[in-house]
Structures are given as C-alpha cells and as structure tokens.
PDB file of C-alpha atoms in Angstrom:
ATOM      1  CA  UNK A   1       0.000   0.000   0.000  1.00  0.00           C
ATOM      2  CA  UNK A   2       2.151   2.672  -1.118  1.00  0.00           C
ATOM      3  CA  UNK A   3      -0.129   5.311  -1.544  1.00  0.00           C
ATOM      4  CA  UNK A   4      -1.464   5.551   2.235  1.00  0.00           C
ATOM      5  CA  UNK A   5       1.014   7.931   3.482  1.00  0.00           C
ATOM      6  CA  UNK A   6      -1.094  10.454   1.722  1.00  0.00           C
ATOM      7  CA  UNK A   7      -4.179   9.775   3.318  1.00  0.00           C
ATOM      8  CA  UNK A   8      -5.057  11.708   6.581  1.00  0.00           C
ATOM      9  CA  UNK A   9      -5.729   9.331   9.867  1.00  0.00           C
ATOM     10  CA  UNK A  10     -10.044  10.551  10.054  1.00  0.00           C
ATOM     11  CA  UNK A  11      -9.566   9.472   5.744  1.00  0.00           C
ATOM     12  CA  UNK A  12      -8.511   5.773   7.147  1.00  0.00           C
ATOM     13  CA  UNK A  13     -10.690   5.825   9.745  1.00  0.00           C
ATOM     14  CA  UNK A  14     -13.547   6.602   7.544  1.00  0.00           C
ATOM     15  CA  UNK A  15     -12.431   3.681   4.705  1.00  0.00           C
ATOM     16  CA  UNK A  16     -12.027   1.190   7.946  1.00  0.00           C
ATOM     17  CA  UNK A  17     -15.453   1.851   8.953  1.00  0.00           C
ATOM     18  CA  UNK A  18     -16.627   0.975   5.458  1.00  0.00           C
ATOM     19  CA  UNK A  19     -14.734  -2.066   4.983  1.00  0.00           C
ATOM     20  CA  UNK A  20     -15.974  -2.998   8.244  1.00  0.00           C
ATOM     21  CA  UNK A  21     -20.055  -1.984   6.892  1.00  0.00           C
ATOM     22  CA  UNK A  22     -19.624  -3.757   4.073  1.00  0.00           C
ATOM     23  CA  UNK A  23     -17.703  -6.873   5.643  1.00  0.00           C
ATOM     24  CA  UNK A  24     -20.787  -6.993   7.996  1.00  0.00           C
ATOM     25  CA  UNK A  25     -23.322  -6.997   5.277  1.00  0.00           C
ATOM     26  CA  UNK A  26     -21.499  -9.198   3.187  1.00  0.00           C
ATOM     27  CA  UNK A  27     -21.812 -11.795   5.779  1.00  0.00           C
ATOM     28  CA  UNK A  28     -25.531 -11.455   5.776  1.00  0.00           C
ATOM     29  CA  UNK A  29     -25.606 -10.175   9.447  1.00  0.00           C
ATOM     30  CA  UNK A  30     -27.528  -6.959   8.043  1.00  0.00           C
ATOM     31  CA  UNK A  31     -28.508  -5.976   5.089  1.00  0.00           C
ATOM     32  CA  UNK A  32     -27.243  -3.667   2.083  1.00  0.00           C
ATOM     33  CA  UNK A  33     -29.909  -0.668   2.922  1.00  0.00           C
ATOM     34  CA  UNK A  34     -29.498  -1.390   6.851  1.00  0.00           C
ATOM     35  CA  UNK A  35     -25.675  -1.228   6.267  1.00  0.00           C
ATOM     36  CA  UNK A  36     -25.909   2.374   3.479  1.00  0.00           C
ATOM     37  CA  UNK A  37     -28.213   3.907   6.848  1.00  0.00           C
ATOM     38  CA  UNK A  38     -25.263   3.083   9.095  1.00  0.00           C
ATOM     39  CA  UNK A  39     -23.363   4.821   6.745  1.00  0.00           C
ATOM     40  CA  UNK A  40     -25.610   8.063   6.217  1.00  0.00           C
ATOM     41  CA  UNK A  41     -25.128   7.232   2.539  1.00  0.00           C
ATOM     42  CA  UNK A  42     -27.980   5.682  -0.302  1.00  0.00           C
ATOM     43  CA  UNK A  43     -28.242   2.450  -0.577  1.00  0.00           C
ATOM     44  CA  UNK A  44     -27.052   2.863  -4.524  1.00  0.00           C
ATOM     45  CA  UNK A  45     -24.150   4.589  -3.398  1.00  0.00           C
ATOM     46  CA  UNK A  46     -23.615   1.818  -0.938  1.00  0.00           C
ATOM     47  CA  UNK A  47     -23.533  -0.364  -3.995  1.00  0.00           C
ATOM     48  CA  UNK A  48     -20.954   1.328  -5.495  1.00  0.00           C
ATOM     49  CA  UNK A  49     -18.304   1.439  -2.380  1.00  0.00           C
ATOM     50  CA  UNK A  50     -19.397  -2.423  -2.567  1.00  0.00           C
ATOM     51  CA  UNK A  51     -18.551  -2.681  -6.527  1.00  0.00           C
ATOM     52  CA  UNK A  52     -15.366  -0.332  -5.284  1.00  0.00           C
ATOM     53  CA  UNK A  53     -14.097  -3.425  -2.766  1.00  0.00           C
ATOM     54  CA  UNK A  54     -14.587  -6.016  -4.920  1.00  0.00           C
ATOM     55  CA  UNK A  55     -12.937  -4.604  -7.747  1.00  0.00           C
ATOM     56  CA  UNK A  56     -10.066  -2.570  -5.722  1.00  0.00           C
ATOM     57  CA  UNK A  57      -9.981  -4.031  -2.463  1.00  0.00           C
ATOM     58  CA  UNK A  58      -9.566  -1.463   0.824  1.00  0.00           C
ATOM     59  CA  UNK A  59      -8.072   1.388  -1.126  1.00  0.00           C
ATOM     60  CA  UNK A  60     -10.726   1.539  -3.275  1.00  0.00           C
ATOM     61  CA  UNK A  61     -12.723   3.055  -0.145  1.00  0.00           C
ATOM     62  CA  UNK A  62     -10.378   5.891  -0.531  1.00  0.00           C
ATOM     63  CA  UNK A  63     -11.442   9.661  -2.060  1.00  0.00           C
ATOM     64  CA  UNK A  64      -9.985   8.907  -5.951  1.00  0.00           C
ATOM     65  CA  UNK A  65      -9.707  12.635  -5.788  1.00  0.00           C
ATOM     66  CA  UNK A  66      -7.223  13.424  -3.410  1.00  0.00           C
ATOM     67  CA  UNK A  67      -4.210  15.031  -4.822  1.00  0.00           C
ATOM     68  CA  UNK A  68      -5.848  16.093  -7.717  1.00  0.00           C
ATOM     69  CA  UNK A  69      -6.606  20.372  -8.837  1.00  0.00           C
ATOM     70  CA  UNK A  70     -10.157  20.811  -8.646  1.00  0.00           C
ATOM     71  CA  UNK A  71     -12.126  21.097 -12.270  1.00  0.00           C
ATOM     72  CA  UNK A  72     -13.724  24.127 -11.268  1.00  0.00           C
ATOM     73  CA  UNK A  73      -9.987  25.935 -10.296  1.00  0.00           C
ATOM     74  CA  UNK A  74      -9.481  28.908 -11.878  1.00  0.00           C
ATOM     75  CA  UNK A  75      -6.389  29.085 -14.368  1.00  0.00           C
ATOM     76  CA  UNK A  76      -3.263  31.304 -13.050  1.00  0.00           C
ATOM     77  CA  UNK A  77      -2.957  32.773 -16.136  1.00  0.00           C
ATOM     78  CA  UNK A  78      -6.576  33.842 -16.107  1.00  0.00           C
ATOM     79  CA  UNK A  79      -5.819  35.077 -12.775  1.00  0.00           C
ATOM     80  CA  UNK A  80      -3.094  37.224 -13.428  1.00  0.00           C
ATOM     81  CA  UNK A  81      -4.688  38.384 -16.619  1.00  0.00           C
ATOM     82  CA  UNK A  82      -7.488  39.804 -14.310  1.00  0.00           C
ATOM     83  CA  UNK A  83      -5.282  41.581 -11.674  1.00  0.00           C
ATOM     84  CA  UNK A  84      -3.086  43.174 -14.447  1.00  0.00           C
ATOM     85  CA  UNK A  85      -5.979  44.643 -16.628  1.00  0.00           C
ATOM     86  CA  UNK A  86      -7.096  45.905 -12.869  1.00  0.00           C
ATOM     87  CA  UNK A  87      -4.547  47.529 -11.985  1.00  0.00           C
ATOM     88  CA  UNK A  88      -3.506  48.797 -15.705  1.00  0.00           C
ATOM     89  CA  UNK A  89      -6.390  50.048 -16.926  1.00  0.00           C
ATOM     90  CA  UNK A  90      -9.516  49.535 -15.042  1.00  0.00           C
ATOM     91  CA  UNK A  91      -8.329  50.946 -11.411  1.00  0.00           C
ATOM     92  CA  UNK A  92     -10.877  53.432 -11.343  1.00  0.00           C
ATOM     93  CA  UNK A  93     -13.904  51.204 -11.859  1.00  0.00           C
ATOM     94  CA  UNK A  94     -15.402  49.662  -9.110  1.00  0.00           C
ATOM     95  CA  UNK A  95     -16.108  45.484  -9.122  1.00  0.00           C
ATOM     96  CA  UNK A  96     -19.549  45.151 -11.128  1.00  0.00           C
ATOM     97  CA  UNK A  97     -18.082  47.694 -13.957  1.00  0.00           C
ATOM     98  CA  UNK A  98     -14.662  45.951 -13.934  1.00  0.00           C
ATOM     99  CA  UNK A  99     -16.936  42.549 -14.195  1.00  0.00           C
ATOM    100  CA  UNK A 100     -19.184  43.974 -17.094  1.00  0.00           C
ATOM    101  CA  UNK A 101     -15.921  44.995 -18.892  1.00  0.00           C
ATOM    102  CA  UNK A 102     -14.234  41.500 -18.404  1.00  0.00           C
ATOM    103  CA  UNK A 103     -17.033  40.156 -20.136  1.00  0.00           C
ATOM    104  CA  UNK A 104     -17.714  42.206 -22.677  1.00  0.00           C
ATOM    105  CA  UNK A 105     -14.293  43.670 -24.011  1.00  0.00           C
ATOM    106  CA  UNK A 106     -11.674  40.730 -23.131  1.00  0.00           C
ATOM    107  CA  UNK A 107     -14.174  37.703 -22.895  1.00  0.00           C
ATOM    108  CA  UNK A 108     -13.222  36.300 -19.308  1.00  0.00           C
ATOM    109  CA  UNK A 109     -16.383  34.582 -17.782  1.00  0.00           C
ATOM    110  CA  UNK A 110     -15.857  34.060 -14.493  1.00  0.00           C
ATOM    111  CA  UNK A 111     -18.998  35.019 -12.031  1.00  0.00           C
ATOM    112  CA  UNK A 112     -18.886  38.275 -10.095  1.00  0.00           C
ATOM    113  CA  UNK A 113     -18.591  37.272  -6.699  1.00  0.00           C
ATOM    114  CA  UNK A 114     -14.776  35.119  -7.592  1.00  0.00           C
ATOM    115  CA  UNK A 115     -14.107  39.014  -9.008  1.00  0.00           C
ATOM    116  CA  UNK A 116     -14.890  40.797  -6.195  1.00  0.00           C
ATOM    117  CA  UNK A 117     -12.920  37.954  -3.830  1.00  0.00           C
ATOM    118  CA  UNK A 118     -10.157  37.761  -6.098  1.00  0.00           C
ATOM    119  CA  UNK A 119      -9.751  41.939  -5.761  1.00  0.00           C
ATOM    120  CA  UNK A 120     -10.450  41.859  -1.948  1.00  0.00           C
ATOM    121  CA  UNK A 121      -8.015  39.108  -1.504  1.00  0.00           C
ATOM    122  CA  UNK A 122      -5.202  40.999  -3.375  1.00  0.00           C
ATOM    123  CA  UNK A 123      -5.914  44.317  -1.721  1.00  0.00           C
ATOM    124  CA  UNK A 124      -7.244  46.204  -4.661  1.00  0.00           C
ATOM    125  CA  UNK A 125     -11.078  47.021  -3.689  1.00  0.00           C
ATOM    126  CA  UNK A 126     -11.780  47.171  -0.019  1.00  0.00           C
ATOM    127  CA  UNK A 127     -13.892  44.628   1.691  1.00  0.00           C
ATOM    128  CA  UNK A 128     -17.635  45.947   2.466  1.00  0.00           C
ATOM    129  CA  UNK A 129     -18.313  47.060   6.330  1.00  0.00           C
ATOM    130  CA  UNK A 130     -20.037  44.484   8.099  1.00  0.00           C
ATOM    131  CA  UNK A 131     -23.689  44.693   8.957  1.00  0.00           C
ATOM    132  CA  UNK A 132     -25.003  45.960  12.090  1.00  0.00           C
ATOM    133  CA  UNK A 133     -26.748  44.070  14.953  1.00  0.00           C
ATOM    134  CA  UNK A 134     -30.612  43.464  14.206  1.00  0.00           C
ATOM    135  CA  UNK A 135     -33.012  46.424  15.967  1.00  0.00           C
ATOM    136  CA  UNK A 136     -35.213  44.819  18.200  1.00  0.00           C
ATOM    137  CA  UNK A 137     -38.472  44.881  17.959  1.00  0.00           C
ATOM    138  CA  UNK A 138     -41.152  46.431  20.181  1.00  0.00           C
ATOM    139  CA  UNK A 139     -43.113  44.129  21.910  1.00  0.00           C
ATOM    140  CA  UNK A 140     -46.540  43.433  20.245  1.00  0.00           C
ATOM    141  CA  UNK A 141     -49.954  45.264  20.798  1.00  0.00           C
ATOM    142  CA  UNK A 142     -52.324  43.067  23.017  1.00  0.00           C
ATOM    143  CA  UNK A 143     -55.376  43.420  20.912  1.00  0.00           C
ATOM    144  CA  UNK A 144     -54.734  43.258  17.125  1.00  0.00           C
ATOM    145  CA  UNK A 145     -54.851  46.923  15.649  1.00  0.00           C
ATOM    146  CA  UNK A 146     -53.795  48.302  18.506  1.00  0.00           C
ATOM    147  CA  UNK A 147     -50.714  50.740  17.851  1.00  0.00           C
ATOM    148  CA  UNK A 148     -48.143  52.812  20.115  1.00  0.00           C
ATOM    149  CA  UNK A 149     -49.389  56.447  20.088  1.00  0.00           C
ATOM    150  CA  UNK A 150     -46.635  58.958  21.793  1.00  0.00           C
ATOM    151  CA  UNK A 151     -48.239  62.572  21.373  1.00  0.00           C
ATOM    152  CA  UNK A 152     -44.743  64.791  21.254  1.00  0.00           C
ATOM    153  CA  UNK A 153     -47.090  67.274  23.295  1.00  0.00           C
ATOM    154  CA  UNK A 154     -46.586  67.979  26.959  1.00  0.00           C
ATOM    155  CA  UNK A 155     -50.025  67.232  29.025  1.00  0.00           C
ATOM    156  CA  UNK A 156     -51.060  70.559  29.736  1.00  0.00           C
ATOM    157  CA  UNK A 157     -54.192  71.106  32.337  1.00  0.00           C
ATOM    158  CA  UNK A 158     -56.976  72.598  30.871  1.00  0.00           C
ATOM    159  CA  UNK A 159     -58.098  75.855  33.121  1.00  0.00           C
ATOM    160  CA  UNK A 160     -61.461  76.953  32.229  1.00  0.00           C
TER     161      UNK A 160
END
C-alpha cells in the first residue's frame, strides 16, 4: 500500500469503517440498505463502495480525488490576466463595472462574486463594512390593531 502515506488518519478511519459496513453486510448479518443507513449514505451509493471493494480491495474506499486540482480551479494565467488589466487600466472602476468589462471587451467569464474575492483578496477594492446588529423589535400590541401612540405634546391642564 504505497499510496497511504497520503491519506489523513479521520480518511482511514472513515475507509475502515466501510470495509468494516460492508464486511458486515457481506456476511448477511444486516442488510445492504441497513448497512448504506449506518453509513448516512444511499443504498445505490452503498452499492458502489461495494462494486469499489470487490474490484479494488480497501483502497478503493479511498477519495480517488485526493491530490488532484479541482475542475472548477481557476487558471493562473486567467488570474493574473485579471489583476493586471485591474490595476492597468480599469483601477478606477469599481467590481460590477470591472466585471461587465471582463465580459464584454476581453471575454473572461468568471462570475462576479470570484471578481470581487479575487480583488479583496489581493488588496485592490476594499472589503464591504459588516452589517449591524438586528433592531429589536417592540413588543406586540395586546389586541390586534392596537398601535403605540406617543403625542410629542406635553399634558397641559386645561383651566377653564
């Protein structure tokens, strides 16, 4: 097993308590929908970590994906392309222009909010203040209908 190194100890844990799931059910002491609710997983997808096993043995329980760049990672050279045209030409605009403008005039669709975090993260466009606390609310009326009424006159006594 020369790949386990890799793995973190809760990622062998986790593969040990499936071979140990699947183990159980293969020995007919529950079944394959008892043993994907132990799991917190479908039963189909409890058929696949099965098909998995079989086919791979216990590092086939392992996350194939570990170690690899994530499809939806942004290029660096898309990245830098951004930041330069920022700074270079577009300092002056704020995020949703400088979006509108990637899109339009250098064809770079990426979605507004990775803009905006890419900018924040690199110090170009300051970070939004954070909201206040909530105002509470007055209590309610006890008859519905019923509303506060402050008069902003002093009670005066009538003299007559």
């Amino acid at each position: 097993m020369e790949g386990m190194v890799t793995y973190t100890q809760a990622a062998v844990e986790r593969a040990m308590k499936v071979q140990e799931v699947i183990l159980r059910a293969m020995a007919k002491k529950i079944t394959w929908w008892q043993a994907a609710e132990v799991m917190g997983i479908s039963d189909r997808q409890m058929r696949r970590c099965h098909e998995r096993y079989e086919e791979f043995g216990f590092r086939g329980l392992f996350d194939r994906r570990r170690g690899k760049p994530s499809p939806k990672k942004v290029p660096l050279a898309v990245v830098e392309k951004v930041l330069g045209l920022y700074r270079e030409k577009y300092f002056d605009l704020n995020v949703r222009h400088f979006h509108e403008k990637l899109q339009e005039d250098h064809q770079v669709e990426i979605s507004y909010s990775w803009v905006k975090g890419l900018l924040q993260g690199a110090g170009m466009v300051a970070k939004g203040r954070k909201r206040g606390v909530r105002r509470k609310q007055r209590p309610r009326r006890p008859l519905p209908g019923m509303l506060l009424h402050i008069d902003g006159q002093r009670a005066s006594l009538v003299s007559g």
